[in-house]
Coordinates of C-alpha atoms and ligand atoms in Angstrom, one line a residue:
X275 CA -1.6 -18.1 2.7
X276 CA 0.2 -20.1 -0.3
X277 CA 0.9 -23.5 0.2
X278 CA 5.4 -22.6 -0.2
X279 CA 4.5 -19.9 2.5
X280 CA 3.0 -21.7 4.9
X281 CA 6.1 -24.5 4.4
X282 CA 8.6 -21.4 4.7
X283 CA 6.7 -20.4 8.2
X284 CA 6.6 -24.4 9.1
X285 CA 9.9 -24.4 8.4
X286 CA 11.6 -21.7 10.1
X287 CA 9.6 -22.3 13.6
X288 CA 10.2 -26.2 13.6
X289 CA 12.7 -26.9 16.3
X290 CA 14.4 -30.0 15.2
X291 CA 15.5 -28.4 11.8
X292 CA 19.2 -27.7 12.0
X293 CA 20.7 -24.0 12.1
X294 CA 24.3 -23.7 11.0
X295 CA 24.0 -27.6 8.9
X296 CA 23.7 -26.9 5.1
X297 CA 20.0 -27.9 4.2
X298 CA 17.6 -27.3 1.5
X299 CA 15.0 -24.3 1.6
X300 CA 12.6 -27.4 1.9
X301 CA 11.6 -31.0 1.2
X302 CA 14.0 -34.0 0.4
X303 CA 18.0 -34.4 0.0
X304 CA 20.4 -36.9 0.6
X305 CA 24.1 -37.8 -1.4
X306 CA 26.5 -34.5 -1.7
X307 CA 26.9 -34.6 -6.1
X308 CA 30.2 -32.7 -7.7
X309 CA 31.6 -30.4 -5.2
X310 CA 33.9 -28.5 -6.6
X311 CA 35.8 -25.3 -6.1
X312 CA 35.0 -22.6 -9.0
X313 CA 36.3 -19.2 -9.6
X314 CA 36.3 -18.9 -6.1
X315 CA 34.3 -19.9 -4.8
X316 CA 32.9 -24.0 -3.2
X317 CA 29.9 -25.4 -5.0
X318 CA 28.0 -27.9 -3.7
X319 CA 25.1 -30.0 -6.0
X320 CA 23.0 -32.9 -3.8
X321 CA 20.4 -35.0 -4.7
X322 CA 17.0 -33.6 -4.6
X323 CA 13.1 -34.0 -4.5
X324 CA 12.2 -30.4 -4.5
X325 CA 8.4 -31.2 -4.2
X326 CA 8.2 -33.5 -1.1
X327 CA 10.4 -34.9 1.7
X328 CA 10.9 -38.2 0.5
X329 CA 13.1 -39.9 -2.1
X330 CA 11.0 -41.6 -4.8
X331 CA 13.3 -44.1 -6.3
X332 CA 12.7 -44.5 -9.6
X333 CA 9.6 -41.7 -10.3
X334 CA 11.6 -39.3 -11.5
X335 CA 11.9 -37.2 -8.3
X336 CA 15.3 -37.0 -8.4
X337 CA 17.1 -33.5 -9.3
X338 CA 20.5 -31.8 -8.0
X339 CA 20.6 -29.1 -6.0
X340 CA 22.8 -26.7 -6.1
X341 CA 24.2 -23.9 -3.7
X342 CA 27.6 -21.7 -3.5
X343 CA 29.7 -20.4 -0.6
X344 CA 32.3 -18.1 -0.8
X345 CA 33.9 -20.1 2.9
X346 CA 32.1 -23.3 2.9
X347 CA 30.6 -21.7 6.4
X348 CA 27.5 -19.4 4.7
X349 CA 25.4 -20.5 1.4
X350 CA 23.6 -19.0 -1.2
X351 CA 20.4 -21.8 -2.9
X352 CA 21.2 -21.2 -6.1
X353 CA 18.3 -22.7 -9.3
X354 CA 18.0 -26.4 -9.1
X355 CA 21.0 -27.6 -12.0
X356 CA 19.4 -30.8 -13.5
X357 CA 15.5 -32.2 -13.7
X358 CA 14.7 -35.3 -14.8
X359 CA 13.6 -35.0 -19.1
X360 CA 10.6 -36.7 -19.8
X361 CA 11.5 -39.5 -22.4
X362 CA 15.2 -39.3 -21.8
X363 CA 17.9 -41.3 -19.9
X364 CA 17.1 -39.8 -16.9
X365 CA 13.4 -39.7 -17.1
X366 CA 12.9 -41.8 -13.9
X367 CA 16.0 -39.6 -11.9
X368 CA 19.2 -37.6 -12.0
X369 CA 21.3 -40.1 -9.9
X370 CA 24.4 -39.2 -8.2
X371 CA 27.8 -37.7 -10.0
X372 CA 30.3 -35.8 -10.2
X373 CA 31.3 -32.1 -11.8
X374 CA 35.1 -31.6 -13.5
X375 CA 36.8 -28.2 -14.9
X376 CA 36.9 -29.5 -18.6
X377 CA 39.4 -26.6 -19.6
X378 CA 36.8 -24.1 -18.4
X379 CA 33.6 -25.8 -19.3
X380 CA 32.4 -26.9 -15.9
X381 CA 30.8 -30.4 -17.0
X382 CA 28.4 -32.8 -14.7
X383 CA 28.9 -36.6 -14.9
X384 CA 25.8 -38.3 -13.7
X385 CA 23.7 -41.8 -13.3
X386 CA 20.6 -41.1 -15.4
X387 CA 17.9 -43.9 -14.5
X388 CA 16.5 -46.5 -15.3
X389 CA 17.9 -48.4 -16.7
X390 CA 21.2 -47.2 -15.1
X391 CA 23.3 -45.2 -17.5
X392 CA 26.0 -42.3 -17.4
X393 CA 25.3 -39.0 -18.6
X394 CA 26.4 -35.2 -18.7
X395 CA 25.7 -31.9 -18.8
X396 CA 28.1 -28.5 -19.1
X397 CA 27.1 -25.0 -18.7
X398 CA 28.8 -21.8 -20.4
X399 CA 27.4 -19.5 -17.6
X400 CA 29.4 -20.1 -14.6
X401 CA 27.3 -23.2 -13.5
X402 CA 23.2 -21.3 -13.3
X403 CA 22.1 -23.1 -16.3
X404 CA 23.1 -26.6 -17.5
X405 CA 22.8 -28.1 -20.6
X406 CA 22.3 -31.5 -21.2
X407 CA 24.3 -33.4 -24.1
X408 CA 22.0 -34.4 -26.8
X409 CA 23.7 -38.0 -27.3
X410 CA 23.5 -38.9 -23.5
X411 CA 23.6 -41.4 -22.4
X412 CA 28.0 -41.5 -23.0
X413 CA 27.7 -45.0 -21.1
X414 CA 24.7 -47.1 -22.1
X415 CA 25.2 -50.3 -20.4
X416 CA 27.8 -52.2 -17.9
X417 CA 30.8 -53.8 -19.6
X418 CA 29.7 -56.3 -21.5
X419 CA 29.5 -60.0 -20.3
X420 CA 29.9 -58.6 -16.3
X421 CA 26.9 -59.7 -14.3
X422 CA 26.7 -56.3 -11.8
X423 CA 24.5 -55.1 -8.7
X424 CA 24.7 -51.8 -9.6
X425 CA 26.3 -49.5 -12.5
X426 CA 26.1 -45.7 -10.7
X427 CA 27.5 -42.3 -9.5
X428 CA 30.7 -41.5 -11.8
X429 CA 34.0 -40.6 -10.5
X430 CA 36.0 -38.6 -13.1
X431 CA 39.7 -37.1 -12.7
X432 CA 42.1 -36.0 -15.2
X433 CA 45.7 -37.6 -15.7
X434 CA 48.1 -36.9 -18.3
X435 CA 47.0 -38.7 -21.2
X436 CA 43.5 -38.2 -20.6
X437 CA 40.2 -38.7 -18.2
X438 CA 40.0 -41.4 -16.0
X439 CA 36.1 -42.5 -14.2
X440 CA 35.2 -45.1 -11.9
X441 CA 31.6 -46.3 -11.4
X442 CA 29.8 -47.5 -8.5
X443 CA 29.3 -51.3 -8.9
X444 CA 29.1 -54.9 -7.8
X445 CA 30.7 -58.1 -9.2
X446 CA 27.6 -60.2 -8.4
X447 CA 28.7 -63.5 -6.3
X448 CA 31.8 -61.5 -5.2
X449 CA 31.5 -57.8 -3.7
X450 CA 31.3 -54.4 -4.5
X451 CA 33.4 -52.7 -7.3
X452 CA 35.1 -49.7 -8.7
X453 CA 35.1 -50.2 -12.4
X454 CA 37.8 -48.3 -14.0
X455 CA 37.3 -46.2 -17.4
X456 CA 38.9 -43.7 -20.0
X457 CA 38.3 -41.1 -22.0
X458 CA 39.8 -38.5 -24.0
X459 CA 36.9 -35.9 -24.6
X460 CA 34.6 -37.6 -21.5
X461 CA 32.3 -38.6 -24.4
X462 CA 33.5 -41.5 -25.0
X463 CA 34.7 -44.0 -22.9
X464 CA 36.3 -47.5 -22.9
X465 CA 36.6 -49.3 -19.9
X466 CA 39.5 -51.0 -18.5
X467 CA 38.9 -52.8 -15.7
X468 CA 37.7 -52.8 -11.7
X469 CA 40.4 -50.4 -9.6
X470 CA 39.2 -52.2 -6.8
X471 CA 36.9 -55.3 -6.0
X472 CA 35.8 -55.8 -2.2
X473 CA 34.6 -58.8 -0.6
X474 CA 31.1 -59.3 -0.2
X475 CA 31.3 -60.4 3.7
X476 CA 33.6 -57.8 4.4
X477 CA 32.3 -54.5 1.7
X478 CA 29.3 -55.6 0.8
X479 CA 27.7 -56.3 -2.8
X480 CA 27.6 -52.8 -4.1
X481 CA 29.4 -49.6 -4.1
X482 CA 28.2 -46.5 -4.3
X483 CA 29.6 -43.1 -4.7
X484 CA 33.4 -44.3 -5.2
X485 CA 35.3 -41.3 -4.6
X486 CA 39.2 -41.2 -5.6
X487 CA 41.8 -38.6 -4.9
X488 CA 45.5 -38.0 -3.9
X489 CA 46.3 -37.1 -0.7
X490 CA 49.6 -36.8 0.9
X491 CA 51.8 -39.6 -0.8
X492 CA 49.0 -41.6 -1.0
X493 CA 45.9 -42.3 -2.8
X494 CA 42.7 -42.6 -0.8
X495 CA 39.4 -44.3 -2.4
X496 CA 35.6 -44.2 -0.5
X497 CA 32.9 -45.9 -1.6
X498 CA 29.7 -46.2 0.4
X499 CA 28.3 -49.9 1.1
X500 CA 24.6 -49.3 1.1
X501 CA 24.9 -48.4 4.3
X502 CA 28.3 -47.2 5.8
X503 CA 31.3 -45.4 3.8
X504 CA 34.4 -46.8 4.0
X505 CA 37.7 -45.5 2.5
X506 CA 41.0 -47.1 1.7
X507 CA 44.4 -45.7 1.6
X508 CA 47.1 -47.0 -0.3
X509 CA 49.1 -46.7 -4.1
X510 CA 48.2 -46.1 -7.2
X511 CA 50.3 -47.0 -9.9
X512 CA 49.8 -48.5 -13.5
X513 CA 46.2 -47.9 -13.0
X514 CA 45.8 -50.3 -10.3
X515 CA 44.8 -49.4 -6.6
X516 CA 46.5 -51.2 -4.0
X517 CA 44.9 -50.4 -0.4
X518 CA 47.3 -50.4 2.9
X519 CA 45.1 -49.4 5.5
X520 CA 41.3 -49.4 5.5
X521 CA 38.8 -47.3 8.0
X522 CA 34.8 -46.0 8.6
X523 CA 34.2 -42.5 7.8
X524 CA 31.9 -43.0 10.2
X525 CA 30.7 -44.6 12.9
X526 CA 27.3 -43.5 13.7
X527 CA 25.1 -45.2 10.5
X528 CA 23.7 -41.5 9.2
X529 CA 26.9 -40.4 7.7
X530 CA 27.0 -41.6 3.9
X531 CA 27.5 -41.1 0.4
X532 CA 30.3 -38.6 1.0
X533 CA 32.3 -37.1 -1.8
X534 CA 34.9 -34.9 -1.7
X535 CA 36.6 -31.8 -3.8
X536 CA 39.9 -30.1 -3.5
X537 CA 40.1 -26.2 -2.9
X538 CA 42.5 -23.6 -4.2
X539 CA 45.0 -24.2 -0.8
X540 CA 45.0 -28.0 -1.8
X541 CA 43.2 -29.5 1.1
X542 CA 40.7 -32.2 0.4
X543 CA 37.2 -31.1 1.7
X544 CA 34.6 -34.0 2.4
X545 CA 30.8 -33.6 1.9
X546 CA 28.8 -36.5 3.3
X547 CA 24.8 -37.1 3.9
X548 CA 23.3 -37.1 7.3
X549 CA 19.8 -39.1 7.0
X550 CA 17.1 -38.6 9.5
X551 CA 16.8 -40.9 12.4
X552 CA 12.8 -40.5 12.6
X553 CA 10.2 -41.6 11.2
X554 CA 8.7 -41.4 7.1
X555 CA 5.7 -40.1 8.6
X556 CA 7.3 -37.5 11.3
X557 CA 9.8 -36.6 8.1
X558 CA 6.5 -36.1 5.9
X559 CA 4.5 -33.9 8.7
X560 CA 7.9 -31.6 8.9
X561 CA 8.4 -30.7 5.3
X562 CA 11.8 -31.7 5.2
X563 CA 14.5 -35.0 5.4
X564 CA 17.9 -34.4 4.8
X565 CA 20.9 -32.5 6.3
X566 CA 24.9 -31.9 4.8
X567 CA 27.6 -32.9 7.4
X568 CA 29.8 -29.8 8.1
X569 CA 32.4 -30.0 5.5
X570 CA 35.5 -32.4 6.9
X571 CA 38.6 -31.5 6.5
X572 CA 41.1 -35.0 4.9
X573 CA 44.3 -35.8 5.6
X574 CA 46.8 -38.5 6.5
X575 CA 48.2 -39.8 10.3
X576 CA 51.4 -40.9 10.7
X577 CA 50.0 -44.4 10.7
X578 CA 48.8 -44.5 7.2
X579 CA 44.6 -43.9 8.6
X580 CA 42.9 -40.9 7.7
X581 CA 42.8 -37.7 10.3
X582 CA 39.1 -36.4 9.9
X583 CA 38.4 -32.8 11.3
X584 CA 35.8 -30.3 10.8
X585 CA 36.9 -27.1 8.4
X586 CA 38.6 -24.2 10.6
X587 CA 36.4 -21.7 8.5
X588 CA 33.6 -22.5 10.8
X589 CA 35.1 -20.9 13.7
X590 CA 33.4 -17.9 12.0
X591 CA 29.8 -19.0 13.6
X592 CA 31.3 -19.0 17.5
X593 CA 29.8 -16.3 19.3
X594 CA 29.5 -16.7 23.6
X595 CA 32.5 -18.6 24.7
X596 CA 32.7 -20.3 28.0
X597 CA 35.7 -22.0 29.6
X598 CA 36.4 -24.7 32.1
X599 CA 39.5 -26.2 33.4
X600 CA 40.4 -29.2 36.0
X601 CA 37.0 -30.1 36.9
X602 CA 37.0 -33.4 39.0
X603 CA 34.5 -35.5 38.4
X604 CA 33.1 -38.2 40.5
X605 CA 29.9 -40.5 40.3
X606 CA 27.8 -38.5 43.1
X607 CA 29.4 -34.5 41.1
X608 CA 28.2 -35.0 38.2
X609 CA 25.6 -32.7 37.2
X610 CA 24.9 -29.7 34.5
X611 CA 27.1 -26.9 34.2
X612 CA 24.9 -24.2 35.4
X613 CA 25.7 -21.1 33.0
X614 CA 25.8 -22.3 29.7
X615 CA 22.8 -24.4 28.5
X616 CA 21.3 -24.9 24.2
X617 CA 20.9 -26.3 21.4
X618 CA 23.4 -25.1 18.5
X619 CA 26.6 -25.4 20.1
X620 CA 30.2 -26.4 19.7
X621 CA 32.1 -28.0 22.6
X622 CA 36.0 -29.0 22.9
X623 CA 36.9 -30.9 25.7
X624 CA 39.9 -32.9 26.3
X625 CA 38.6 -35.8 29.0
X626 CA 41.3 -37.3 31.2
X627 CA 40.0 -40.8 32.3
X628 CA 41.3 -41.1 35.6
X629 CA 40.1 -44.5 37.1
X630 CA 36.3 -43.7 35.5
X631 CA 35.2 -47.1 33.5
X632 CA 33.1 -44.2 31.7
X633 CA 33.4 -40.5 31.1
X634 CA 32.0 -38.1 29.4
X635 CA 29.3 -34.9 28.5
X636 CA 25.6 -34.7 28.7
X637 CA 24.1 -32.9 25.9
X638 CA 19.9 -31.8 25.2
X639 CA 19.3 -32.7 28.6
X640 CA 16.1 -31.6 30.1
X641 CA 15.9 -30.4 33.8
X642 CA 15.7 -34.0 35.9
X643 CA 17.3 -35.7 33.3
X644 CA 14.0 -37.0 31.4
X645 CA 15.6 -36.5 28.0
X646 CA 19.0 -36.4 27.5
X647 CA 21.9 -37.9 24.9
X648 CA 25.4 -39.0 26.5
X649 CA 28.6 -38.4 24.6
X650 CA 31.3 -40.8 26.3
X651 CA 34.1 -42.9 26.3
X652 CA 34.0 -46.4 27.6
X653 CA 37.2 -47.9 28.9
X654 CA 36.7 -51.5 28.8
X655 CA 35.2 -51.3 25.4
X656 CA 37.7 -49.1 24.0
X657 CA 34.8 -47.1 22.4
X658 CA 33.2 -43.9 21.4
X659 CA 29.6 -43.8 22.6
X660 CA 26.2 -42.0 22.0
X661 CA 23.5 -43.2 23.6
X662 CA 20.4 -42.1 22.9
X663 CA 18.4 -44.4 24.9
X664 CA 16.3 -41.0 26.7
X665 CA 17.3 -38.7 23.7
X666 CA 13.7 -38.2 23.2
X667 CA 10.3 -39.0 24.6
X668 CA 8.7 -39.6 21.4
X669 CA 7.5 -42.8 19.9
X670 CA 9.0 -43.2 16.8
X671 CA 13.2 -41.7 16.6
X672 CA 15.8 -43.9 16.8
X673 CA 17.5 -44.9 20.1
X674 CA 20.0 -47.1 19.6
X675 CA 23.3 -46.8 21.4
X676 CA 25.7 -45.8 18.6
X677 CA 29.7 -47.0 19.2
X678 CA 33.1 -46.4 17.1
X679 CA 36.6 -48.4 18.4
X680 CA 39.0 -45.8 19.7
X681 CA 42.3 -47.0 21.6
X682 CA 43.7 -44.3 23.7
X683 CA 47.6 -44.5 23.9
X684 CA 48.8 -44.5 27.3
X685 CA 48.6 -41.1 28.9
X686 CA 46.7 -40.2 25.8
X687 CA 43.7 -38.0 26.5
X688 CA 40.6 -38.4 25.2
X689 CA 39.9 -35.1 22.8
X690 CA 36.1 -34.6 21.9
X691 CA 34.4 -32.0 19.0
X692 CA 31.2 -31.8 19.4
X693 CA 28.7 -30.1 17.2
X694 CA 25.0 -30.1 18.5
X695 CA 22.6 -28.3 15.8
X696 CA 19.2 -28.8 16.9
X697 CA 18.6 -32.8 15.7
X698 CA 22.4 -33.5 14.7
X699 CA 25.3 -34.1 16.8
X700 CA 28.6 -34.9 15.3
X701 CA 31.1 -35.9 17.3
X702 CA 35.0 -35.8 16.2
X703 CA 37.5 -38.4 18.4
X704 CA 41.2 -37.4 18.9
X705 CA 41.0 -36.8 14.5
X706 CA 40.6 -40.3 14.1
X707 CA 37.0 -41.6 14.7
X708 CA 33.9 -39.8 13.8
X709 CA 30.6 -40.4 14.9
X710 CA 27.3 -38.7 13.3
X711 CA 24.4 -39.0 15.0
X712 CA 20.1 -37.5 15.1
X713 CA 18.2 -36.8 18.4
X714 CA 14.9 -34.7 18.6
X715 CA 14.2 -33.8 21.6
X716 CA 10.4 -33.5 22.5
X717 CA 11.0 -30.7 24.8
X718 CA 11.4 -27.2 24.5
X719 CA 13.6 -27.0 27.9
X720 CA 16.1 -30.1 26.9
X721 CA 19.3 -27.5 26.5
X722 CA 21.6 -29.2 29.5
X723 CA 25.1 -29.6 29.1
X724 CA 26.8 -31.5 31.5
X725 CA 29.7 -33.9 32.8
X726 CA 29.9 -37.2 34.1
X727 CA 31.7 -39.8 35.4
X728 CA 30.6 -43.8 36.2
X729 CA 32.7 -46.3 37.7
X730 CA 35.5 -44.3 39.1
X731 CA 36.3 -40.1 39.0
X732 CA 38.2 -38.8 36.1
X733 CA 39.1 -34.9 35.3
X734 CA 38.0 -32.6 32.8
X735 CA 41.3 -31.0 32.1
X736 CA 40.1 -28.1 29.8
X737 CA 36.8 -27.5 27.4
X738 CA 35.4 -24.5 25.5
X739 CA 32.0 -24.2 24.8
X740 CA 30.5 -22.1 21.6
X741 CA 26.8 -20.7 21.1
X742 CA 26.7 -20.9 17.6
X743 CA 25.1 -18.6 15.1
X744 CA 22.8 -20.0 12.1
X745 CA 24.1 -19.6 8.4
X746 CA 21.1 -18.2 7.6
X747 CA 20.2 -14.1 7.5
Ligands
LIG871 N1 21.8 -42.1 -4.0 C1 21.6 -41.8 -5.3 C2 22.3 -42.9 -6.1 C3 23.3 -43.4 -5.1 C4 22.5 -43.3 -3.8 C5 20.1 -41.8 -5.7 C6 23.4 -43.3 -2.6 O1 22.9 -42.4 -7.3 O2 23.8 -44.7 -5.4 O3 19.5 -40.7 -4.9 O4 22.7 -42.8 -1.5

């Protein structure tokens, strides 16, 4: 048997690997590049080592993916867009970017390493072939005189009088950046200034992916902090950025890099990374690191934060529904619901706290409760929880409880989405907290769903569950 074969077989029987989360056929990925929505249809480009599961900095394993969907729900792997060309600006790796509709020429901005420098890349065949410009690198160096952290993953819109990019940076001493650039042709480009400077204690020291984009009356920019993504909402005039409010995509610490595009309804569709939560040598064994977050749906609440919710579209993947309504729960009832049990579901629940000090599901738990992941909200802590403290009985995952703030009004209820695909779980809070998180299971019988209550009995007012079908024929 050939060596992609036996992978493909690996593969498709290993149990942690995700079923209706966008993935490639094998081996490494990580940032969502240049989604975009193209005659039609959403096309997604990510970072990827198509020969191994594992990054490689700077060797020149870096390439983007690329795959289409004609719903953002079912993908087709399309050729891999860019490669790294030996001897060029992106010898060691095809960083992170961004893809624009240059009056019909669909045209890649990307981070070409090292050193870091911005290039790009058009194709005149509906995006299967790209072709690299023979001058790149368009950007050869950070402005000059500006002592940086970082100079990556372009941002590039169009405004009236022209294109407008911002670059990932740092202002070393001071705190990540978004430095501000224009162009009339995207070839050439003078720079302006930063739209936005953090502070280091606060941001961070370097900002990756800056993503920028109207939404609602308001401008909204993301930038990921070498570790978390933020975003800001606020105004944007004379060029300048001027943040209101400020939030986490996401709470959970797998969620990053995110990027978003706008379809032909206008809604703003985010893409973000979900890393692994196990180890480089249990990533290695499986032939694959990596997963998409299901495309997130943007837009604004009435207090100026972002509402975050997962695409309708993939209400298309439901199959067996089950129902439950006013279900009392006390310390000494909780327990597993006895007719619905797996491992790629959906679950809505709306979670009434009653006097509980905690409340909330049971998900991948095994029969006596040796593994199992709690999904909850605490009351005193005002907070979003996962813990994953018996998620698994191997060694080497992850297991720390993961927490996001959420304030319930009074009388508000708390309303949970859960997605559970094999090793991911994203959670989705009332629209306004997010919280991304990996579990792998040892066992093969760890398919539980269940309720519970600590501290006081609360009431399960209503909840659907899905089983949900795999994207995959
Ligand atoms: N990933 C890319 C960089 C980016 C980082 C490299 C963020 O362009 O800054 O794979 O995860």
């Amino acid at each position: 048997m050939s060596f992609w074969t036996e992978l493909r077989e690996k593969l498709a029987a290993d149990p942690q690997r995700p079923r209706y989360h966008f993935l490639p056929p094998a081996n490494w990925m990580n940032d969502p590049n240049g989604p975009i929505f193209w005659k039609g249809k959403y096309h997604l480009f990510y970072q990827h080592n198509p020969y191994a599961p594992f990054h490689g900095g700077r060797s020149g394993t870096m390439h983007w993916g690329h795959a289409v969907s004609k719903d953002l729900v079912y993908w087709t792997h399309l050729p891999i867009a860019l490669a790294p060309t030996p001897g060029g600006p992106d010898k060691d790796g095809v960083y992170s970017g961004c893809c624009v509709d240059n009056d019909g020429v669909p045209t890649i901005i990307y981070t070409g390493v090292s050193p870091e420098v911005q290039c790009i890349a058009t194709s005149d065949d509906d995006m299967i072939t790209w072709k690299k410009y023979s001058e790149n690198p368009v950007i050869n160096s950070p402005p000059i005189g500006m002592a940086v952290t970082g100079f990556r993953d372009p941002c590039v819109w169009r405004e009236d009088d022209g294109w407008y990019m911002l670059i990932g940076s740092g202002i070393k001493g001071i705190g990540g950046a978004a430095l501000l650039y224009k162009s009339k042709d995207l070839i050439n480009w003078e720079y302006l200034h930063p739209l936005y400077v953090g502070e280091k204690e606060r941001t961070g020291t370097m900002w990756e992916c800056p993503d920028f984009f109207p939404l609602g009356e308001k401008y909204v920019l993301l930038v990921s902090t070498l570790g978390t993504t933020l975003y800001f909402v606020g105004t944007y005039t004379d060029h300048k950025f001027r943040p209101e409010a400020q939030g986490n995509m996401d709470f959970g610490g797998y969620f990053y890099a995110a990027r978003s595009m706008v379809d032909d309804k206008g809604r703003r569709i985010l893409f973000g990374w979900i890393k692994e939560g196990r180890s480089a040598a249990a990533q290695w064994a499986s032939g694959w690191s990596g997963v998409q977050a299901l495309p997130r749906l943007l837009s604004l609440r009435e207090d100026g934060t972002l509402n975050i919710e997962p695409v309708p579209e993939l209400k298309a993947l439901q199959s067996e529904h089950h129902r439950y309504e006013d279900i009392h729960v006390t310390p000494s009832s909780s327990s597993l619901l006895e007719d619905i049990q797996g491992d790629c579901i959906e679950i809505e629940a709306e979670l009434n706290l009653g006097d509980a000090k905690e409340f909330g599901l049971k998900v991948r738990s095994s029969p006596g409760d040796a593994e199992e992941t709690l999904i909850f909200y605490n009351r005193e802590k005002k907070s979003l929880n996962v813990n994953r403290e018996r998620s698994s009985l191997y060694p080497d995952v992850s297991r720390e409880i993961q927490k996001g703030p959420i304030e319930l009004a009074n009388g508000e209820n708390l309303k949970l989405h859960i997605f559970i695909d094999r090793s991911v779980v994203e959670v989705f809070a009332n629209g306004r907290v997010c919280l991304t998180s990996r579990i792998y299971p040892s066992r093969v019988d760890s398919l539980g769903i269940g309720l519970f209550a600590r501290g006081g009995s609360a009431t399960l007012k209503s909840m659907s569950i899905w089983e949900i079908k795999s994207i995959w024929q």
